[in-house]
Coordinates of C-alpha atoms and ligand atoms in Angstrom, one line a residue:
X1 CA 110.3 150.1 96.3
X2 CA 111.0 146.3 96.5
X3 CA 108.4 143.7 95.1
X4 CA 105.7 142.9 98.2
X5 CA 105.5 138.7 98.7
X6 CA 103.0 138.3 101.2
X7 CA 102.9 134.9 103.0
X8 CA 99.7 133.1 105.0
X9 CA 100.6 130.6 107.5
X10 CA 103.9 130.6 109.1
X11 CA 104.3 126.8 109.4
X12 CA 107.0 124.1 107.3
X13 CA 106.2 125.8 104.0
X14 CA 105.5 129.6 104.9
X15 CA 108.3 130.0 107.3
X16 CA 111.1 128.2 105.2
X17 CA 109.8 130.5 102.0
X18 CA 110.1 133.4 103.9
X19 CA 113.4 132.2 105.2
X20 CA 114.4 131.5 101.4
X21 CA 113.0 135.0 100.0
X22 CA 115.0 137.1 103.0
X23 CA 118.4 135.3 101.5
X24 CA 117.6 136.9 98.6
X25 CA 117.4 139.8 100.0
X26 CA 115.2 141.8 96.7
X27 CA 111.6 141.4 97.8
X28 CA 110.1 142.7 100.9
X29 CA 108.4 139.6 103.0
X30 CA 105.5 139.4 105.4
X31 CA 104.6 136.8 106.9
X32 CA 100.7 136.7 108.0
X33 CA 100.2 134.2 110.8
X34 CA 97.5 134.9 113.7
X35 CA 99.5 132.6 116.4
X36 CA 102.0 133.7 118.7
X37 CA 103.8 130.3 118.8
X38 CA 103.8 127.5 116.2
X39 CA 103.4 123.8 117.4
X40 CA 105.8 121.7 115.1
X41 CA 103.1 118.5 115.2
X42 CA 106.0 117.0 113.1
X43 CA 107.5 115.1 115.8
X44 CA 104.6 115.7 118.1
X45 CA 104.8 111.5 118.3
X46 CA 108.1 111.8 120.1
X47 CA 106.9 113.9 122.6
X48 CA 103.3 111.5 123.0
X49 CA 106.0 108.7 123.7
X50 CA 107.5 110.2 126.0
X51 CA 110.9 110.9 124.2
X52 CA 111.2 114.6 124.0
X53 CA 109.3 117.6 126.3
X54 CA 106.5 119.6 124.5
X55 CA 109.4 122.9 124.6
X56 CA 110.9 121.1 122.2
X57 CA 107.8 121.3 120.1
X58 CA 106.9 125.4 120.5
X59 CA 108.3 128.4 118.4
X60 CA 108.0 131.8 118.3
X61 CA 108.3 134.3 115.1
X62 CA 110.9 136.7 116.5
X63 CA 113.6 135.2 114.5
X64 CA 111.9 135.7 111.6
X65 CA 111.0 139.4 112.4
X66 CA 114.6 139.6 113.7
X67 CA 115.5 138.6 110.1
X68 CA 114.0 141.4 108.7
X69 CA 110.0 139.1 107.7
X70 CA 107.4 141.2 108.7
X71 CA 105.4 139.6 111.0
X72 CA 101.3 140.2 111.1
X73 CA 99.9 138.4 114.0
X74 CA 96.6 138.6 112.1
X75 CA 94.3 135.5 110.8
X76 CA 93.9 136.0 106.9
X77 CA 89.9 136.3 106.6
X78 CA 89.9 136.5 102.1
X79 CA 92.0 137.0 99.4
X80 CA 90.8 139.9 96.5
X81 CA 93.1 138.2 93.7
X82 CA 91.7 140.7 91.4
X83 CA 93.4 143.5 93.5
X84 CA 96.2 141.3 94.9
X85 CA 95.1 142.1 98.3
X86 CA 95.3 140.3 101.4
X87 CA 92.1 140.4 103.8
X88 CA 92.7 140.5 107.6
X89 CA 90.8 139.3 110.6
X90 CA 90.9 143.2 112.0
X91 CA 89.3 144.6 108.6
X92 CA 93.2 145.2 107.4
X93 CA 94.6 145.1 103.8
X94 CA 97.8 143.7 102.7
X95 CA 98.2 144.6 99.2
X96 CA 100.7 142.1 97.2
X97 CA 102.7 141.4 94.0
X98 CA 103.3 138.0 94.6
X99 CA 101.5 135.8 97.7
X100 CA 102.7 132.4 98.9
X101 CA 99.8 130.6 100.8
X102 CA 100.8 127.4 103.3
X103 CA 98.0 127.2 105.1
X104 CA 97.7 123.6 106.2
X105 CA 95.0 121.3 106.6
X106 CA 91.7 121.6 107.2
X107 CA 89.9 119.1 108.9
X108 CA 86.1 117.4 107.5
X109 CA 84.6 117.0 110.8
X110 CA 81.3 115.5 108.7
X111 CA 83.9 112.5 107.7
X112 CA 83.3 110.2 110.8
X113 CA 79.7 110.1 111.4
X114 CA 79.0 110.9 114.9
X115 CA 82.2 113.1 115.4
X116 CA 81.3 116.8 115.1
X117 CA 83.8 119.8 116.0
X118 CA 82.0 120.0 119.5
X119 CA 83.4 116.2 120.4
X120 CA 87.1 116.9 119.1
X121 CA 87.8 117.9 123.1
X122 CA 86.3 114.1 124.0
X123 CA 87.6 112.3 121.2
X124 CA 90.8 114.2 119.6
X125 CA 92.5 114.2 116.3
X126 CA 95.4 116.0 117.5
X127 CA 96.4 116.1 114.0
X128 CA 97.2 120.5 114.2
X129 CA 97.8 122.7 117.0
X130 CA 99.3 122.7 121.1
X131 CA 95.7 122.2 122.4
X132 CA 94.6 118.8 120.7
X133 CA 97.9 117.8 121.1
X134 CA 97.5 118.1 124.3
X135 CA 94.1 116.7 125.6
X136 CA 95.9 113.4 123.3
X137 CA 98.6 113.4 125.5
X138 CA 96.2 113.9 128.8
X139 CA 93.9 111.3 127.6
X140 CA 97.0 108.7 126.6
X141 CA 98.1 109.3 130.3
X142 CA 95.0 108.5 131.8
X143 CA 94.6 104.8 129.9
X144 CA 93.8 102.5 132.8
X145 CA 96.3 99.0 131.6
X146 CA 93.7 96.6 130.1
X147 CA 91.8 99.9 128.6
X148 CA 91.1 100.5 125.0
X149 CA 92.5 103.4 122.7
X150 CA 91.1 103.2 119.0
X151 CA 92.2 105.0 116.0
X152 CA 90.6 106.0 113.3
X153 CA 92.8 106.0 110.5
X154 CA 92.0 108.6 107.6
X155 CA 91.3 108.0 104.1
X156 CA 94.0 109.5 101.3
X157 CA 95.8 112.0 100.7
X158 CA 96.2 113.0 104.2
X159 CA 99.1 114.9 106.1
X160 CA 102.3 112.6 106.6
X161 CA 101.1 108.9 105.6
X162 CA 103.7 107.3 108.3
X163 CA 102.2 109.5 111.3
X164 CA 98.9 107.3 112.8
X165 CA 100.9 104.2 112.2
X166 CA 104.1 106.2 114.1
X167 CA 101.6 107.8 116.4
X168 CA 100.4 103.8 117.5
X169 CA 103.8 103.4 118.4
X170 CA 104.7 105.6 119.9
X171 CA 101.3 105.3 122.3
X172 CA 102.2 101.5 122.8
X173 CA 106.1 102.6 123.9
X174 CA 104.1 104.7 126.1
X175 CA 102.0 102.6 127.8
X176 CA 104.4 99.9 128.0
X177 CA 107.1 101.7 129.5
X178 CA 104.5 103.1 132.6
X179 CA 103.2 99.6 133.4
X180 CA 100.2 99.3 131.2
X181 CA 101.1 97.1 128.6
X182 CA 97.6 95.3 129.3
X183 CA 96.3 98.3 126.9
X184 CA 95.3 97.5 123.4
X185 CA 95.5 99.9 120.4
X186 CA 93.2 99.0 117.7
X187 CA 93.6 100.9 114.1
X188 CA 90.5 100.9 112.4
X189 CA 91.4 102.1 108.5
X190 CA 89.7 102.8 105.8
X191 CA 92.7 101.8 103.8
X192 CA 94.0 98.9 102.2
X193 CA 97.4 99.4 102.9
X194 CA 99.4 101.9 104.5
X195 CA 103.0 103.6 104.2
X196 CA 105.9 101.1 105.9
X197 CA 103.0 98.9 106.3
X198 CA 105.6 95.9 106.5
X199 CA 108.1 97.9 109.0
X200 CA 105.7 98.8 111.0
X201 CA 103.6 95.3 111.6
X202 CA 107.1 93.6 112.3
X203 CA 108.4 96.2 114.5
X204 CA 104.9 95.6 116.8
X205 CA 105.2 92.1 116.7
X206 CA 108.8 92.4 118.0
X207 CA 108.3 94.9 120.5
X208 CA 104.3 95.4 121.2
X209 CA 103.2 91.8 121.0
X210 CA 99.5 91.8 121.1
X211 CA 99.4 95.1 121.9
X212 CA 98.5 97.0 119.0
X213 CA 96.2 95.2 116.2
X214 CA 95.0 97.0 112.5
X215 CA 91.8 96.4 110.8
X216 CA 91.8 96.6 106.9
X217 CA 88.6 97.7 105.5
X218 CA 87.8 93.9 104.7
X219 CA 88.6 92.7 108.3
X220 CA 86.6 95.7 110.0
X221 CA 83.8 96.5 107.1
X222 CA 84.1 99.9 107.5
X223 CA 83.3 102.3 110.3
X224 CA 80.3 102.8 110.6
X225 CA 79.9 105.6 113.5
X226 CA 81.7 106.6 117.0
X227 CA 80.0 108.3 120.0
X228 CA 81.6 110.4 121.8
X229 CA 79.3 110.2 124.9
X230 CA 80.2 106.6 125.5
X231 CA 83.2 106.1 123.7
X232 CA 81.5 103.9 121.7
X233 CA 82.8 103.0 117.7
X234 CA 81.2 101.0 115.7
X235 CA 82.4 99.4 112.6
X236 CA 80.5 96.6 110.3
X237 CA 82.7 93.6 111.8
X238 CA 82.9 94.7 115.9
X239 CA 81.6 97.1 118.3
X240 CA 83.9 98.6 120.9
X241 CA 82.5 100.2 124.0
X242 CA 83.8 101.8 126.6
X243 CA 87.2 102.8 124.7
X244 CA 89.7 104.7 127.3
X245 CA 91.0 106.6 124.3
X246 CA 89.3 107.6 120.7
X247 CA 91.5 109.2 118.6
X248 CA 89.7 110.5 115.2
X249 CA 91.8 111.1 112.5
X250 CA 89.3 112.5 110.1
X251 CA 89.8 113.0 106.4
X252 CA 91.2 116.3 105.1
X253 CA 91.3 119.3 102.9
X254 CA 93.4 122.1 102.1
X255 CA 93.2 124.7 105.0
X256 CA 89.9 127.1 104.6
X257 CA 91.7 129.8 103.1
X258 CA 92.9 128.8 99.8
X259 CA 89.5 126.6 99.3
X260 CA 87.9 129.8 99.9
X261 CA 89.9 132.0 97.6
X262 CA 88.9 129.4 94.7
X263 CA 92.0 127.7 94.6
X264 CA 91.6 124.5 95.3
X265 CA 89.9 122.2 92.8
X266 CA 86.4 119.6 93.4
X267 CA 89.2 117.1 95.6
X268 CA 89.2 120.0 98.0
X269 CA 93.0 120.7 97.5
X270 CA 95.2 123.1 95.5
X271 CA 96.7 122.0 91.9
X272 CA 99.7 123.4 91.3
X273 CA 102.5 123.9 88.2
X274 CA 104.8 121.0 88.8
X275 CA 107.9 123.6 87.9
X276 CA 107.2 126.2 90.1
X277 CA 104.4 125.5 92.6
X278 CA 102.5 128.7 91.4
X279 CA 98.4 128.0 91.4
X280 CA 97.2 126.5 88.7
X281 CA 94.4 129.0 89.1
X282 CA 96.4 131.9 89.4
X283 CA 100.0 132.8 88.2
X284 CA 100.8 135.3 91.4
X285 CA 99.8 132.9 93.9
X286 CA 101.9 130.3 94.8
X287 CA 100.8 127.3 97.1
X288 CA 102.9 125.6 98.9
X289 CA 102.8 122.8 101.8
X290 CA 100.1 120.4 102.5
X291 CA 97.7 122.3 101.0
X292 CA 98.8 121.9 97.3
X293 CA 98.0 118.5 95.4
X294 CA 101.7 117.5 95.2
X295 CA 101.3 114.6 92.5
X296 CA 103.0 112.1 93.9
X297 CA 104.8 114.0 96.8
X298 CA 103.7 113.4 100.0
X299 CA 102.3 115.6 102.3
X300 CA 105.0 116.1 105.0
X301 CA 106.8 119.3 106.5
X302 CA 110.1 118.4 104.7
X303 CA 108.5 118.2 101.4
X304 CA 106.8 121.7 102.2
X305 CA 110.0 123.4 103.1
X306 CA 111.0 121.4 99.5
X307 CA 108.1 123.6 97.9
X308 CA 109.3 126.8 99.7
X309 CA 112.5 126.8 98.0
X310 CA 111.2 125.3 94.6
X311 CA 108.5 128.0 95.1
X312 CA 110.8 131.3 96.0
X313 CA 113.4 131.0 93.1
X314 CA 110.4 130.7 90.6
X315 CA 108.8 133.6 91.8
X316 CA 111.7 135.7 91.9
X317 CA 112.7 134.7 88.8
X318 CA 109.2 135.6 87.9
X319 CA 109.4 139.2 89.5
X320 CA 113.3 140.0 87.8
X321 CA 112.4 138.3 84.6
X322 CA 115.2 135.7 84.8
X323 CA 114.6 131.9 83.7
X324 CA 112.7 129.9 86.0
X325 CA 115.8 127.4 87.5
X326 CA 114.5 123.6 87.2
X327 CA 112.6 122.2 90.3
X328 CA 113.7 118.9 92.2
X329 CA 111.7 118.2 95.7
X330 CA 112.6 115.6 98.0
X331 CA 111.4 114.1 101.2
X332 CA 111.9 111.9 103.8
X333 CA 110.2 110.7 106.6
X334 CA 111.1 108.8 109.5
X335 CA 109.0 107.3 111.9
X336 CA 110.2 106.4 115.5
X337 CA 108.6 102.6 116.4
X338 CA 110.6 102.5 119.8
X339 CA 113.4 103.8 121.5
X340 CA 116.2 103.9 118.5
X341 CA 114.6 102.0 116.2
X342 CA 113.5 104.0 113.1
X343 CA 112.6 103.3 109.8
X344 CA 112.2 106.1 107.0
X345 CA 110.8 106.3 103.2
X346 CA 112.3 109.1 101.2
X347 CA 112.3 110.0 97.6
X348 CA 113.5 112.8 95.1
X349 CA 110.3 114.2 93.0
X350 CA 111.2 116.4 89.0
X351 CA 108.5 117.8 87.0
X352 CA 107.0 115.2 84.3
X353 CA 104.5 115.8 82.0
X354 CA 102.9 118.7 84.1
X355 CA 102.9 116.7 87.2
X356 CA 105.8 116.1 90.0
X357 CA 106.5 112.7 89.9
X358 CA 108.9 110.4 91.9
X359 CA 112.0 110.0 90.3
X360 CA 114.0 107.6 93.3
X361 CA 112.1 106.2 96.2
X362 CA 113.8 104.4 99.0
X363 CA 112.4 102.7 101.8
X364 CA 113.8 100.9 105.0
X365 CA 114.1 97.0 105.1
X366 CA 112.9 94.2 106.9
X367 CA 115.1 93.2 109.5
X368 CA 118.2 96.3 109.5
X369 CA 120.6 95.6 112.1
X370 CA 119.5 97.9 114.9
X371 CA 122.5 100.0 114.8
X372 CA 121.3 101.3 111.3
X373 CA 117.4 102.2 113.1
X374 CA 119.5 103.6 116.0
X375 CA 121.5 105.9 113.0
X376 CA 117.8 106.6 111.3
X377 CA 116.8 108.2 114.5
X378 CA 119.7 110.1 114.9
X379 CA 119.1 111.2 111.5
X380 CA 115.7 112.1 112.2
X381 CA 116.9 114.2 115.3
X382 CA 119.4 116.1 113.4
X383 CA 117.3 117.2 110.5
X384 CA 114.2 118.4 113.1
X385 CA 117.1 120.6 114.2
X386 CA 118.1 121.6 111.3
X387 CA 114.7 122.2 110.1
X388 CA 112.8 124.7 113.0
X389 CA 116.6 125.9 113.2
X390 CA 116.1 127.1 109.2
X391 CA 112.5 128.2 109.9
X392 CA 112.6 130.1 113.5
X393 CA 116.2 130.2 114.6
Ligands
FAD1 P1 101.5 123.9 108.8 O1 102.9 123.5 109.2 O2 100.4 123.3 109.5 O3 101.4 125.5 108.9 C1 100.2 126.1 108.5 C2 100.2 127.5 109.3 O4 99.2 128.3 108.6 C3 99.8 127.4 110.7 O5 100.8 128.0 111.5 C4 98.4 128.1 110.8 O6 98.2 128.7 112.0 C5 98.5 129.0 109.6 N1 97.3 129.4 109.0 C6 96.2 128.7 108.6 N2 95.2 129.4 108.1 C7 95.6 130.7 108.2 C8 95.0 132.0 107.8 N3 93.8 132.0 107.3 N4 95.7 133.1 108.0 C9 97.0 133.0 108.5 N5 97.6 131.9 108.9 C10 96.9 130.7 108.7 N6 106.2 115.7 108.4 C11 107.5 115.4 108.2 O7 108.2 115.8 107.3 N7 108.1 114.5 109.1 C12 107.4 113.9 110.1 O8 108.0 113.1 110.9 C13 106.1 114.3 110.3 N8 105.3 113.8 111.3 C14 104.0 114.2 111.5 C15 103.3 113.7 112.6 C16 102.0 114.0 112.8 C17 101.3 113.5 114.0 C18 101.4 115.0 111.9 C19 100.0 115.4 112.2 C20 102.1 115.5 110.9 C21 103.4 115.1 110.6 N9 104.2 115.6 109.5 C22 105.5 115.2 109.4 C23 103.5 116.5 108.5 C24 103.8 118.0 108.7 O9 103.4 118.4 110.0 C25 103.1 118.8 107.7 O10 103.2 118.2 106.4 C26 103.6 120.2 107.6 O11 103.4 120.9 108.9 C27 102.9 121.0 106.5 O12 103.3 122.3 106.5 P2 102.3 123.5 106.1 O13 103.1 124.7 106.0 O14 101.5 123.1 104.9 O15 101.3 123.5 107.3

């Protein structure tokens, strides 16, 4: 019988590994993922903006299972890594010789005090899955012009550093383009600085003016609670009441399964070997995605399906006893600031020293002629198709 590599979560990383293990063709590949459709939040910003429909957004697995990846629409409840087993939600075992986990995020809903699980439908993160996503784009809709929508910003590492900065964008192309460019977005961050932090203030002082405003730490003091009864958030420096729109972007964690299988470390995500992306704290378990500490890679979904290749090859050279090949990773993300004008960081990440560190970094300038944005979001465009094309198609 072939070699059994079980996957949890069928999102960037898990689909594009088990993508990258069926070329193969020598292991048998199931994929463990308890919803029916995935929710690419990866250019969920687009669609807030108003520049693509949610479709767009929404997969289904049958390509994969079409493709030969059996699919388990199950929820993983616990991994036995003494018995290389694979816990399900209905009391099922999955036994394995190898397991790739991409699990995501987890969310610390104790981060923002006053936020609390029960007030994510009032005030949403939309930061994973349709339904937050959603009540986001309900609540964006709703913004009377003149009204308020605050952002709280989370603290590092976090999924996709260019996304609450792309996601204020794309709310003030919003609001603009229906009439209500009275509306005022206001970042509160715990941050210093942020990714593109340049492209982004000059690109809503050309085409947002006044609109959208961001508080360092040492303008806002910190934030020191929000209530979602009122809308109220409070920070050392201001209070705002009465916000149309709070949208909490708390801080975050590797997704509850691989914390609970003792893989992640006391920063609450996953180390990982830098020349493989096999646990540090076990050599048949492989994390991949936003839920591995990545060293200096970002966590983004082009960077995940980066890990699923790096990831695959290492563990079938593993299972077949061949040399490990070496491991690049690369990613690049673009962020949308208006219609055809986007800027994008990228950079190409080798093994160092036991850690993955950036070899080449690029990053868009101040000022490009718009015909080079317009090209970046063409860019952007083609490799989302390329990329849920490679994962579901
Ligand atoms: P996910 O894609 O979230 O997949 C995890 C999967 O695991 C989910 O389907 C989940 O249901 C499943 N799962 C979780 N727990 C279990 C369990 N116990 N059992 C079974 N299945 C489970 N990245 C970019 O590259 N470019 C961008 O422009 C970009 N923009 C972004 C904008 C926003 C607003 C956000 C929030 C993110 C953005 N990202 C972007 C980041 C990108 O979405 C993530 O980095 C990427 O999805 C990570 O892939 P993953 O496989 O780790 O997690």
């Amino acid at each position: 019988a072939r070699p059994r590599v079980v996957i949890v979560g069928g999102g960037a990383g898990g689909a594009n590994a088990a993508r990258a293990l069926l070329r193969d063709g020598r292991v048998e590949v199931t994929l463990v993922e308890p919803e029916p459709r995935y929710v690419a939040v990866f250019h969920s910003n687009l669609w807030l903006g108003g520049f693509i429909d949610f479709a767009a957004l929404e997969f289904g697995y049958q390509g994969l299972a079409r493709a030969g990846v059996r699919v388990v629409p199950q929820r993983a409840d616990a991994i036995d890594r003494e018995r290389r087993e694979v816990r399900l939600a209905d009391g099922g075992r999955l036994p394995y010789d190898r397991l790739i986990l991409s699990p995501g995020i987890d969310l610390d809903y104790d981060s923002v005090p006053g936020w609390s699980r029960a007030a994510e439908t009032v005030m949403p993160h939309a930061w994973k899955g349709g339904a937050q996503l959603r009540i986001l784009k309900e609540r964006l809709d709703a913004v009377p012009d003149g009204g308020l929508i605050v952002i709280i910003a989370p603290p590092n590492p976090f999924r996709c550093p260019p996304a609450p900065y792309e996601r204020a964008s794309m709310m003030a192309h919003r609001l603009k383009s229906t009439g209500r460019g009275g509306a005022r977005i206001v970042i509160v961050d715990p941050k210093p600085k942020f990714s593109m932090q340049g492209l982004f203030q000059e690109g809503w002082e050309g085409h947002y003016p006044g609109m959208v405003e961001w508080m360092a730490p040492d303008i806002s003091d910190g934030l020191l609670s929000v209530d979602p009864g009122t809308g109220t958030v409070v920070t050392g420096f201001e209070t705002y009441r009465e916000a149309a729109l709070v949208n909490v972007i708390p801080a975050q964690q590797a997704g509850t399964i691989a914390r609970s299988a003792a893989l992640a470390d006391a920063s609450g995500w996953c180390p990982v070997e830098a020349t493989s992306m096999a646990s540090a704290m076990d050599p048949a378990v492989f994390v991949i995605g936003d839920a591995a500490i990545g060293g200096d890679i970002p966590k983004s979904a082009f960077a995940a399906g980066s890990q699923a290749q790096v990831a695959a090859r290492a563990l079938l050279a593993g299972l077949f006893g061949e040399a490990v090949p070496s491991a690049t990773y690369a990613s690049t993300c673009w962020s949308l600031i208006t219609a055809d004008d986007a800027v994008k960081v990228s950079g190409l990440y080798r093994p160092v020293d036991g850690r993955i560190r950036e070899l080449e970094g690029t990053v868009s300038g101040a000022g490009e002629p718009p015909a080079l944005r317009r090209r970046q979001q063409e860019e952007n465009a083609d490799w989302y198709g390329a990329m849920v094309a490679g994962m579901f198609g």
